[in-house]
XYZ file of C-alpha atoms in Angstrom:
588
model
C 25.851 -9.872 65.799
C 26.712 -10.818 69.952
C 22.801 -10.006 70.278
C 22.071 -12.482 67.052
C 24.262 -14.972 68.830
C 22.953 -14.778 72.339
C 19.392 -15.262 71.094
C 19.880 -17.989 68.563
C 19.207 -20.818 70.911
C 15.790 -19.040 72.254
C 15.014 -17.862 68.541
C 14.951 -21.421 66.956
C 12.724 -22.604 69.688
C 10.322 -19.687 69.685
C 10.227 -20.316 65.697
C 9.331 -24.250 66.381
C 7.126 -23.255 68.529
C 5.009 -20.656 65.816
C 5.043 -22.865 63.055
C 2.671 -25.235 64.664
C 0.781 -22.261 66.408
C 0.022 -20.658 62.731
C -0.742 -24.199 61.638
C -3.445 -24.421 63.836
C -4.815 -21.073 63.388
C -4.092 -21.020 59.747
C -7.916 -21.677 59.136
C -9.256 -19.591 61.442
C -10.017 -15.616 61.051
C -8.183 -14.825 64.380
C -5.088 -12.930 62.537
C -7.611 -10.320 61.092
C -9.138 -9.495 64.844
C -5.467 -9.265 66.179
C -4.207 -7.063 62.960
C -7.227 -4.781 63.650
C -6.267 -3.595 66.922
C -7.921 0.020 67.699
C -9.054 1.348 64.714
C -8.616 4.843 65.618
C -6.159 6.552 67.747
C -9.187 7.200 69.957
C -12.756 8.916 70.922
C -14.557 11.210 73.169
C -18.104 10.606 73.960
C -17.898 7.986 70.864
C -16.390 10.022 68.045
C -13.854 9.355 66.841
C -9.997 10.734 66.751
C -8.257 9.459 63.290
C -4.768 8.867 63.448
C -4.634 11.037 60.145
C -5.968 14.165 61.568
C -3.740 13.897 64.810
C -0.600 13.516 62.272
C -2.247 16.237 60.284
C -2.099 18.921 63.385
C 1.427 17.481 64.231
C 2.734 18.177 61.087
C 0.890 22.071 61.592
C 3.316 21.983 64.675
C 6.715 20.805 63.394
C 6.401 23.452 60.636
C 5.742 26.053 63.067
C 8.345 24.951 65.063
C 10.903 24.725 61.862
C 9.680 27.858 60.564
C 10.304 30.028 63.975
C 13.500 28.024 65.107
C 15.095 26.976 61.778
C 16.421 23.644 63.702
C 14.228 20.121 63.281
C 12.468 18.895 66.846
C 14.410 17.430 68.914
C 12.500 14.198 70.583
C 11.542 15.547 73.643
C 10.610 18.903 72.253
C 8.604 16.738 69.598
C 7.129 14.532 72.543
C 5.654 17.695 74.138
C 4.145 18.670 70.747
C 2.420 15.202 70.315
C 0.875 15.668 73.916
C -0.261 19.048 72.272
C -2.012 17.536 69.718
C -3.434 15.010 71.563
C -4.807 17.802 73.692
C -6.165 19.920 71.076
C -8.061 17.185 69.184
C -9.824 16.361 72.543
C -10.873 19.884 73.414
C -12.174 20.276 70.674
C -14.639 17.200 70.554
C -15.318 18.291 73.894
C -16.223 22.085 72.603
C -17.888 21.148 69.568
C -20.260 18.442 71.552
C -21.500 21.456 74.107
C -21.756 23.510 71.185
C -24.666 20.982 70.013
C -26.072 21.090 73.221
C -26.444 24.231 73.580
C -27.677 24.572 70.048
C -25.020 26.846 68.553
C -25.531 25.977 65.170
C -24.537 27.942 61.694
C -27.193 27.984 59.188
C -25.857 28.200 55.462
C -27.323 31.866 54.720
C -24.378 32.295 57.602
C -21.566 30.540 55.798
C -22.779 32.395 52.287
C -22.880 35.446 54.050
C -19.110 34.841 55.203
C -18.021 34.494 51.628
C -20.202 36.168 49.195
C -22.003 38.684 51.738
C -21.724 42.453 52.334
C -18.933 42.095 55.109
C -16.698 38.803 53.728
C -14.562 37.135 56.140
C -10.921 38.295 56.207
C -9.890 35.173 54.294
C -11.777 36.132 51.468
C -10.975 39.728 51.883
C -7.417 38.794 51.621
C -7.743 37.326 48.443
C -10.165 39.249 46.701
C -9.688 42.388 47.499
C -9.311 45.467 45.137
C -6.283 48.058 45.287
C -8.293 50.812 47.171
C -9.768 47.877 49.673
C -13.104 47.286 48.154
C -14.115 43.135 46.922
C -13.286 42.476 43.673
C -17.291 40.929 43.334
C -16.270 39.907 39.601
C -13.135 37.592 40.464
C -14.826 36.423 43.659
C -18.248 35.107 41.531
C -16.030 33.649 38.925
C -14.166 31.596 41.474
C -17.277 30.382 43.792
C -18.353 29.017 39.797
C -15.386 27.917 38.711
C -15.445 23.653 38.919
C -12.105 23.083 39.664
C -12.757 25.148 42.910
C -15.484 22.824 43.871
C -13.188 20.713 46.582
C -11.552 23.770 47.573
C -14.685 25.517 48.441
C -16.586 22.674 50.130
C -12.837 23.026 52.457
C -13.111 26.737 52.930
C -17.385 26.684 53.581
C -16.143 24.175 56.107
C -13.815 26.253 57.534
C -16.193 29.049 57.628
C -18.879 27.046 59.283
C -16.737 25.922 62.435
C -15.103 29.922 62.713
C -18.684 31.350 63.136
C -19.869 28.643 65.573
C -16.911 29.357 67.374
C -17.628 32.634 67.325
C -20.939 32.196 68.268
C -19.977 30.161 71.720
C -17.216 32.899 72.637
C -19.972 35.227 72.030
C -22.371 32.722 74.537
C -19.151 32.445 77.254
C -18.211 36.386 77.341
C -22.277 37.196 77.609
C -21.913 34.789 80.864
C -18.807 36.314 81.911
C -19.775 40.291 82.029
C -18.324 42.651 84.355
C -20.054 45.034 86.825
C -19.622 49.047 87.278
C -19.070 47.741 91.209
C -16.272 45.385 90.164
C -14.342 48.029 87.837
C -14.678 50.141 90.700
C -13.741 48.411 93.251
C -10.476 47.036 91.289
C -9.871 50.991 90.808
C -10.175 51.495 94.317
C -7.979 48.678 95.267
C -5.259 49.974 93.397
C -5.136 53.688 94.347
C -5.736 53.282 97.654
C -3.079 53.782 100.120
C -2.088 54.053 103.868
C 1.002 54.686 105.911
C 1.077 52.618 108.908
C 3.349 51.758 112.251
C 3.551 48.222 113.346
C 5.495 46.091 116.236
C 6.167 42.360 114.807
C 5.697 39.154 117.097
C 7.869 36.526 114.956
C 6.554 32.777 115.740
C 10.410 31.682 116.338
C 11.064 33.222 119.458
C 9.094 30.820 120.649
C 11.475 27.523 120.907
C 10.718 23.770 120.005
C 11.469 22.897 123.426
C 8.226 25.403 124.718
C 5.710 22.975 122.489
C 4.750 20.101 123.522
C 3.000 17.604 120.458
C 1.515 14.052 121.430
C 0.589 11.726 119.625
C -3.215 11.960 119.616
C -2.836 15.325 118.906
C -0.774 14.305 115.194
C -3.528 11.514 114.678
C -6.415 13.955 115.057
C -5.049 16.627 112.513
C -4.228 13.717 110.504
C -7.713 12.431 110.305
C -9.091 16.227 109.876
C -6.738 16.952 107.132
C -6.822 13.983 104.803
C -7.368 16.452 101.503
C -4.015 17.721 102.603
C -2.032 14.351 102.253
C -3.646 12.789 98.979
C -1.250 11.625 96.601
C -0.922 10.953 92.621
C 0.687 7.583 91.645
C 4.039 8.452 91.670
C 7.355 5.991 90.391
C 10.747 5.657 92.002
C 12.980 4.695 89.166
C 16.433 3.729 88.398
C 18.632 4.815 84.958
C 21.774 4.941 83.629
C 22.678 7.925 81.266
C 24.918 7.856 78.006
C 25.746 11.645 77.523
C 25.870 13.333 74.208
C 27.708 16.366 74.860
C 30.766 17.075 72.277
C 33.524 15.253 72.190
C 37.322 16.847 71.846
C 36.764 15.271 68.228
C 33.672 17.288 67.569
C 35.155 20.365 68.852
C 37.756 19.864 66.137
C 35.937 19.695 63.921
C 33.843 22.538 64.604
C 37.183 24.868 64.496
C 38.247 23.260 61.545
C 34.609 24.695 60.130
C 35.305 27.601 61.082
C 38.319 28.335 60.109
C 37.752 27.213 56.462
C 35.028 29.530 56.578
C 37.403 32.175 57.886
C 38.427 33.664 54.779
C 34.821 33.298 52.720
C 33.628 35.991 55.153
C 36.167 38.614 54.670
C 35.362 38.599 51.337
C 31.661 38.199 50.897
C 29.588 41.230 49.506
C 26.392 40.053 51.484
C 27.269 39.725 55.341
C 23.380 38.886 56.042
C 23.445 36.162 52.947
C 26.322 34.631 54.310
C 25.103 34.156 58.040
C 21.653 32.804 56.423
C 23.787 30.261 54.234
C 25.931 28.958 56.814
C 23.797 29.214 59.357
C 24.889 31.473 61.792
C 23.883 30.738 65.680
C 23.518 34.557 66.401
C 21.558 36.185 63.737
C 23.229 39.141 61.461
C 23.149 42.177 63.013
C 25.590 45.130 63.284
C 27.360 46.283 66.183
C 29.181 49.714 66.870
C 30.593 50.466 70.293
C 32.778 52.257 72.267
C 36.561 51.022 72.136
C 36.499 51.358 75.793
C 33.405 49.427 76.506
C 33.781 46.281 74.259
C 33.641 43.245 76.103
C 36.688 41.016 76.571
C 35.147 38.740 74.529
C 35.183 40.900 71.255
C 38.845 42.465 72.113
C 40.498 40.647 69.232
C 38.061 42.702 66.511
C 40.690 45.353 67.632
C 43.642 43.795 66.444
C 42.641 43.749 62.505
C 42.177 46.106 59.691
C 38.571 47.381 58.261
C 37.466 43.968 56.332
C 39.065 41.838 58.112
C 38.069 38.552 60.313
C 39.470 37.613 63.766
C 41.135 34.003 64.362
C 38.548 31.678 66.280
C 37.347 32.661 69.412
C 35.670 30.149 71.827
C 33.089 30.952 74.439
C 31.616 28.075 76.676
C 30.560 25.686 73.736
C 30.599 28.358 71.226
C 33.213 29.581 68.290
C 32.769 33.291 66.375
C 34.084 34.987 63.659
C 34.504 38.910 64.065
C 34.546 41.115 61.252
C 35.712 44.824 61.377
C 33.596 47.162 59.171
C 34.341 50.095 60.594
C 36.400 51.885 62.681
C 37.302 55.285 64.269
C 39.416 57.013 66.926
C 37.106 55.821 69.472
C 34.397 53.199 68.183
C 34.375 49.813 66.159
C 31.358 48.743 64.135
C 31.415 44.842 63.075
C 29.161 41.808 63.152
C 29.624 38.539 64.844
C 29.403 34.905 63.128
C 28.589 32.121 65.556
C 28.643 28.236 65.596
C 27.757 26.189 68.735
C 30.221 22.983 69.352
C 27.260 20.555 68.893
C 27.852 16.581 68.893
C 28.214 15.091 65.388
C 25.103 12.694 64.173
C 27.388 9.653 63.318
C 30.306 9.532 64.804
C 29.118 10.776 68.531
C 25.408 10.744 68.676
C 24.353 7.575 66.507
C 27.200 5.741 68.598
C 26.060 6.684 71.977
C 22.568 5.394 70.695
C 23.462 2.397 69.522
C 25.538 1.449 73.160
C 22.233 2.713 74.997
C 20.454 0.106 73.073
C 22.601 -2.251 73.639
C 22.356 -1.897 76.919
C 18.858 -1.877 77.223
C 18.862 -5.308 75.450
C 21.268 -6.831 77.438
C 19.488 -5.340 80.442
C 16.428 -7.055 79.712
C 18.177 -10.236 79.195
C 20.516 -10.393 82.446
C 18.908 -7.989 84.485
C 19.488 -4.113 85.031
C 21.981 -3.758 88.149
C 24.241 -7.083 86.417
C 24.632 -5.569 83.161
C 25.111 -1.500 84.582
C 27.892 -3.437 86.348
C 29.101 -5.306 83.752
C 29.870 -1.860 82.102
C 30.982 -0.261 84.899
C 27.750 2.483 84.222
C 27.131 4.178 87.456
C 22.847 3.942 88.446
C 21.025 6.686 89.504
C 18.052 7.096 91.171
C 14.410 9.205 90.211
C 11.446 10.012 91.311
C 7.904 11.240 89.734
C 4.628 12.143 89.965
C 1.594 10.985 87.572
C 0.785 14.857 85.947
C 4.095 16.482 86.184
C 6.589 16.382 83.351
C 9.454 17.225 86.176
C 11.342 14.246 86.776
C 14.026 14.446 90.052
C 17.727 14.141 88.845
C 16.621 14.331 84.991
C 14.654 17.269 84.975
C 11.156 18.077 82.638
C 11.069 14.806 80.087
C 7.251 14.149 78.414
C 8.866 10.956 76.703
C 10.017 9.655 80.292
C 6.279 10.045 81.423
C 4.385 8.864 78.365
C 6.518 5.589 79.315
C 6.032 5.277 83.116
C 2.223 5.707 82.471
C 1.982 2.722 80.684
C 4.645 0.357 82.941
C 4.930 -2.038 85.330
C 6.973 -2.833 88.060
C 10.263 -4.236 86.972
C 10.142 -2.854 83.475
C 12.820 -1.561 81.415
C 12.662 0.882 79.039
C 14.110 1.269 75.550
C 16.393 3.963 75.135
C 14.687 7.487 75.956
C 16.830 10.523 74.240
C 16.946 13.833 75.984
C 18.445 17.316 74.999
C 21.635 16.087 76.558
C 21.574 12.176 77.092
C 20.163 9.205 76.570
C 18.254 7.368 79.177
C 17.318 4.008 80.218
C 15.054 3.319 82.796
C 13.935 0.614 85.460
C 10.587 0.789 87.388
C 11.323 0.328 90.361
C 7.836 0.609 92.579
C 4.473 2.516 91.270
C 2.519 3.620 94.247
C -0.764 4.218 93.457
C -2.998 7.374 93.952
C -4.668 7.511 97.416
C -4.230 8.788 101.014
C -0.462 8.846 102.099
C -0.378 6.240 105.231
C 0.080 8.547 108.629
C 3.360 6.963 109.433
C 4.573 8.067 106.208
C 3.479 11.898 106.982
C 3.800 11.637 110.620
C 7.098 14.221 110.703
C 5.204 16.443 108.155
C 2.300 17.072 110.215
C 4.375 17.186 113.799
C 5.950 20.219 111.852
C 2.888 21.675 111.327
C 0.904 21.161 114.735
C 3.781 22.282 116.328
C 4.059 25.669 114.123
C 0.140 26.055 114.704
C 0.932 25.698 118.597
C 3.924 28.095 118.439
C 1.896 30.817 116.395
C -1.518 29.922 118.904
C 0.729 30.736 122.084
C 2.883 34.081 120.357
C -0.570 35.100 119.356
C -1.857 34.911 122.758
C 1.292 36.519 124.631
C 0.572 39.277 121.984
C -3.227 39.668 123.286
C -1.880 39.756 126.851
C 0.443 42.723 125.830
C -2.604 44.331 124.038
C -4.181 43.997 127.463
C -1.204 45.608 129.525
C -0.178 48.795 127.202
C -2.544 51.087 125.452
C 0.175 52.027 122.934
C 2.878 50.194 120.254
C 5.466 52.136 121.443
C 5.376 51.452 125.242
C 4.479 47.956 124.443
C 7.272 47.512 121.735
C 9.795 48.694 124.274
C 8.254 45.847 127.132
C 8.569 42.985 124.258
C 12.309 44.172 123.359
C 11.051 45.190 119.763
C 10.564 48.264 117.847
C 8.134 49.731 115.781
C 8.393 49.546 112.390
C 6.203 52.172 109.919
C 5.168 51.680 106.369
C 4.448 54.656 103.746
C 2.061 54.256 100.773
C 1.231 50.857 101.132
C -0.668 49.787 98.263
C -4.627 48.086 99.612
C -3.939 45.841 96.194
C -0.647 44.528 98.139
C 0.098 41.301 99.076
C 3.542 42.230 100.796
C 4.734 44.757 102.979
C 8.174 46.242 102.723
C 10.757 44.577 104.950
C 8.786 41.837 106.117
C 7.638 39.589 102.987
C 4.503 38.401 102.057
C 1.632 39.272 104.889
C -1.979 39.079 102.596
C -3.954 38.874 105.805
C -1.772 41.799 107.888
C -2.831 43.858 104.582
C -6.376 43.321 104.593
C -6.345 43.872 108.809
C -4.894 47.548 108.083
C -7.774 48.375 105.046
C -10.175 47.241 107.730
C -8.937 50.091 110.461
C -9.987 53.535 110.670
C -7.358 56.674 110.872
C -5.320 56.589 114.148
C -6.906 52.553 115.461
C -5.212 50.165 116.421
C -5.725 46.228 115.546
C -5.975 43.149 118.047
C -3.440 40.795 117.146
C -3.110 39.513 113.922
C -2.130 36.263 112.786
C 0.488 36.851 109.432
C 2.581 34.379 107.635
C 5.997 34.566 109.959
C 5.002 36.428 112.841
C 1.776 38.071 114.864
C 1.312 41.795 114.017
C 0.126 44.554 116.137
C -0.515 47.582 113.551
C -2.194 51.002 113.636
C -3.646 52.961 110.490
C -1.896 56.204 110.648
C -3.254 57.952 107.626
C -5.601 56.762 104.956
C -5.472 58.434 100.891
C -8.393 56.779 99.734
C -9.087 56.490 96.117
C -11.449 59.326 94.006
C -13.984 57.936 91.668
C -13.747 61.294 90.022
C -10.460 60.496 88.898
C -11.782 57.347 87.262
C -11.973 57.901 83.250
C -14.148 56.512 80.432
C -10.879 54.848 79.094
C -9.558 53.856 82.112
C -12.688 52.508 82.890
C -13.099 49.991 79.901
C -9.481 49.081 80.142
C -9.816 47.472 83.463
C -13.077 46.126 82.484
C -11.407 44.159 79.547
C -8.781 43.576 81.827
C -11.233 41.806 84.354
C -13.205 40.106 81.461
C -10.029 38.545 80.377
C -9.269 37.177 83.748
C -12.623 36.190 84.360
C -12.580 33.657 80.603
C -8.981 32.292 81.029
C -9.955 31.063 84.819
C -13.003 29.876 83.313
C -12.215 27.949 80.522
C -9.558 26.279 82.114
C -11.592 24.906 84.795
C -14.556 24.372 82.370
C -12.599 22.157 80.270
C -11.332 20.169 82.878
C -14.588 19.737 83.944
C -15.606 18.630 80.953
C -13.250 16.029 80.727
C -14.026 14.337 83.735
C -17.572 14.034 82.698
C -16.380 12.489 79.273
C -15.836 9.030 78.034
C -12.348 9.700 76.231
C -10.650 6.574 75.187
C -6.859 6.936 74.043
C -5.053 4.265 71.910
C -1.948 6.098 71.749
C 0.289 3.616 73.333
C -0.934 0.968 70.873
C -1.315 3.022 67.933
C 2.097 4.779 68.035
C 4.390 2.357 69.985
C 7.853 2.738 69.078
């Protein structure tokens, strides 16, 4: 009603106003172009993405979500699935339209074959098979006849049709993708080869900020030579205010009031497992026996009462159980444990917090963000993110939060967002666009890293000088006040050497030595290395199995289509025209 009130002014002038606007247009056929809108929810390469189909694989989702977590989606959690959708409906325009070009095509001897032929698909094997696995050929011809099958088949020969082209391009892809003898060997070899090795380490920071010297030609030249490096996405700096939805001390109440009406229902029920299902239990049934002397403090109380018997409440950082003895001995209890989490109720706490969010986000947009936060005393906070990543700073991952900012301006304010924990409403504060990052922007970022390329060029060199002077680690580890350090079975597959961290490049120097040499200096992660190869147990090929053999070459294959397809797609996307209607189609 304040909102009703605060508008009415505006609203009687705005409806002035459209009266003689529809009088004028009243004639003309511009309602049905603006009613139209996009037809579809959008294309790729021209065809077309129905709204129907995208709601179709949605609703695959939220079932599959229901089904495996019992709980409805929350509307981030739904958010994430829409984007999922979205995603697979693309992919596979994309897939099916270099399936054409390619000229993967499924003739209809194919799709008969699938579900009348010798070897039936596994659908149709399902359904039509006899006890001792054979087709039942009788009940399968009489359904393929039967007319009131006719839209059911048409579906399934559909079906059928898009498996075995599928097929048929995985088939194309892993032909593409095959796997030499040399590379199953040499991925054998890499992991069962092994060396021991003695080392003297040269870390970069003994050499001090005050040795380097960093001008400012120097920054502007490794700027201009390292552009790649400093490309940005668009990115947002936002402000919000939060309205949390965590349990009140009402809905914690309540919850123990649950529970302890449910209290005596349990120590009588016959069915333990029906009872957990019916009132939904937030651990699921099981049965526990342990050792009197191990329980946890948690589950002390299931001590205190007789076989059949349920403990008081017990609460646990947002969560309440019910124990109930079933058995017990001298020196073990078994019993099961009945859960509910404290969660927020709908109406009273949730709905309400929504409904002041709103308001605020009305008000907001009438009187300004900052006025009406301090109107209400609502404390803003500040956010940053990144066009492409879902992580937003001082909220955390939110798809819903980035589905808005892609689509806002400067200035805008959104309506209320709701999160796992809170409800959010946001300002835009600034959108920088994608590009270069400007050098005065990046200017202390790159003097850090000319100067760390100086301080590792000079401890490399003072290492080559040493090289130069001593003939052996130990004499020249004793000069340089260090020690030598030695290394047993390290792995050639390693990326990290015990005691030191991660040192990819150190590894690869020491695989490259032969028994009892010694390396120039090399230049690791943290620190120059001097290192000598001390022994070398090289791998056997002998040892190298049929089985072993096809398990790291399915292994390798594997490797070789996920990196593929992922970059394949993505190439394919860039090359498409994809048009999305989303934010028209589905606003609010």
């Amino acid at each position: 009603m304040d909102k009703m009130r605060k508008s009415t002014g505006v609203i009687l002038w705005v409806l002035i106003f459209s009266f003689g606007v529809l009088w004028m247009l009243a004639d003309t056929n511009m309602f049905d172009v603006i009613q139209q809108g996009p037809r579809t929810l959008g294309s790729v390469n021209g065809e077309s993405i129905s709204l129907e189909e995208y709601n179709n694989r949605l609703q695959y989702y939220t079932q599959q979500y229901s089904e495996r977590t019992g709980n409805s989606m929350t509307p981030e959690v739904r958010a994430q699935y829409e984007q999922q959708a979205w995603n697979d409906l693309v992919n596979s325009r994309l897939l099916q339209d270099k399936m054409d070009d390619l000229g993967i095509h499924v003739t209809d001897q194919e799709v008969v074959n699938m579900i009348t032929g010798p070897n039936p698909d596994p659908l149709i094997r399902q359904n039509f098979s006899n006890e001792d696995g054979t087709i039942d050929r009788v009940a399968l011809q009489s359904w393929v006849e039967a007319p009131e099958n006719k839209q059911l088949l048409i579906s399934i020969e559909q079906q059928m049709r898009q498996k075995r082209q599928q097929q048929k391009m995985n088939n194309y892809l892993q032909s593409s993708m095959d796997v030499s003898d040399y590379e199953v060997e040499q991925h054998y070899i890499r992991n069962n080869t092994y060396a021991d090795v003695s080392f003297v380490r040269f870390p970069y920071a003994d050499v001090s900020d005050s040795e380097i010297s960093v001008s400012e030609d120097e920054l502007r030249e490794y700027y201009n030579n390292n552009q790649d490096k400093y490309k940005r996405k668009e990115s947002y700096r936002i402000s919000y205010v939060s309205f949390d939805k965590t349990p009140t001390k009402k809905d914690t109440t309540r919850t123990f009031e649950e529970m302890n009406r449910l209290q005596s229902d349990f120590s009588t029920t016959e069915n333990d497992s029906l009872f957990f299902n019916r009132y939904q239990s937030a651990t699921e049934y099981s049965v526990e026996t342990t050792s009197k002397n191990e329980i946890r403090d948690l589950y002390q109380p299931v001590l205190d009462v007789e076989e059949g018997e349920v403990t008081d409440v017990i609460q646990d950082d947002g969560r309440l159980f019910l124990l109930k003895k079933l058995d017990e001995t001298a020196d073990e209890v078994t019993f099961t444990v009945f859960s509910r989490d404290i969660t927020a109720d709908p109406i009273a706490t949730i709905d309400a917090r929504a409904e002041t969010a709103d308001d605020f986000s009305f008000y907001a947009q009438e009187d300004g963000f900052e006025k009406e936060a301090e109107r209400r005393d609502l404390k803003i906070k500040e956010g940053f993110a990144t066009k492409g990543n879902n992580f937003v700073s001082g909220i955390g991952q939110s798809q819903q939060i980035m589905r808005f900012l892609d689509t806002a301006h400067e200035g805008q304010i959104s309506d209320p967002l709701e999160l796992n924990e809170q409800f959010v409403v946001i300002k835009v504060d600034e959108i920088t666009p994608a590009g270069v990052e400007p050098f005065e922007e990046v200017k202390d970022q790159i003097e850090t890293v000319v100067t760390n390329n100086k301080r590792k060029q000079q401890v490399v060199a003072n290492v080559e000088e040493l090289i130069g002077q001593h003939s052996d680690l130990q004499s020249m580890a004793q000069t340089a006040g260090k020690e030598v350090m030695t290394v047993e079975s390290l792995a050639k597959s390693a990326s990290t050497i015990e005691g030191v961290g991660r040192e990819p490049k150190v590894v690869g120097a020491i695989f490259g030595l032969t028994k009892g040499e010694q390396s120039t200096a090399i230049e690791g992660t943290s620190a120059a290395f001097v290192v000598q190869l001390d022994e070398l147990y090289e791998a056997n090929l002998d040892n190298l199995t049929a089985d072993v053999r096809q398990r790291i070459r399915q292994q390798l294959r594997q490797q070789k289509s996920q990196s593929f397809m992922n970059i394949w797609l993505e190439q394919l996307k860039e090359e498409a025209d994809i048009v999305d209607n989303r934010a028209q189609l589905l606003r609010g």
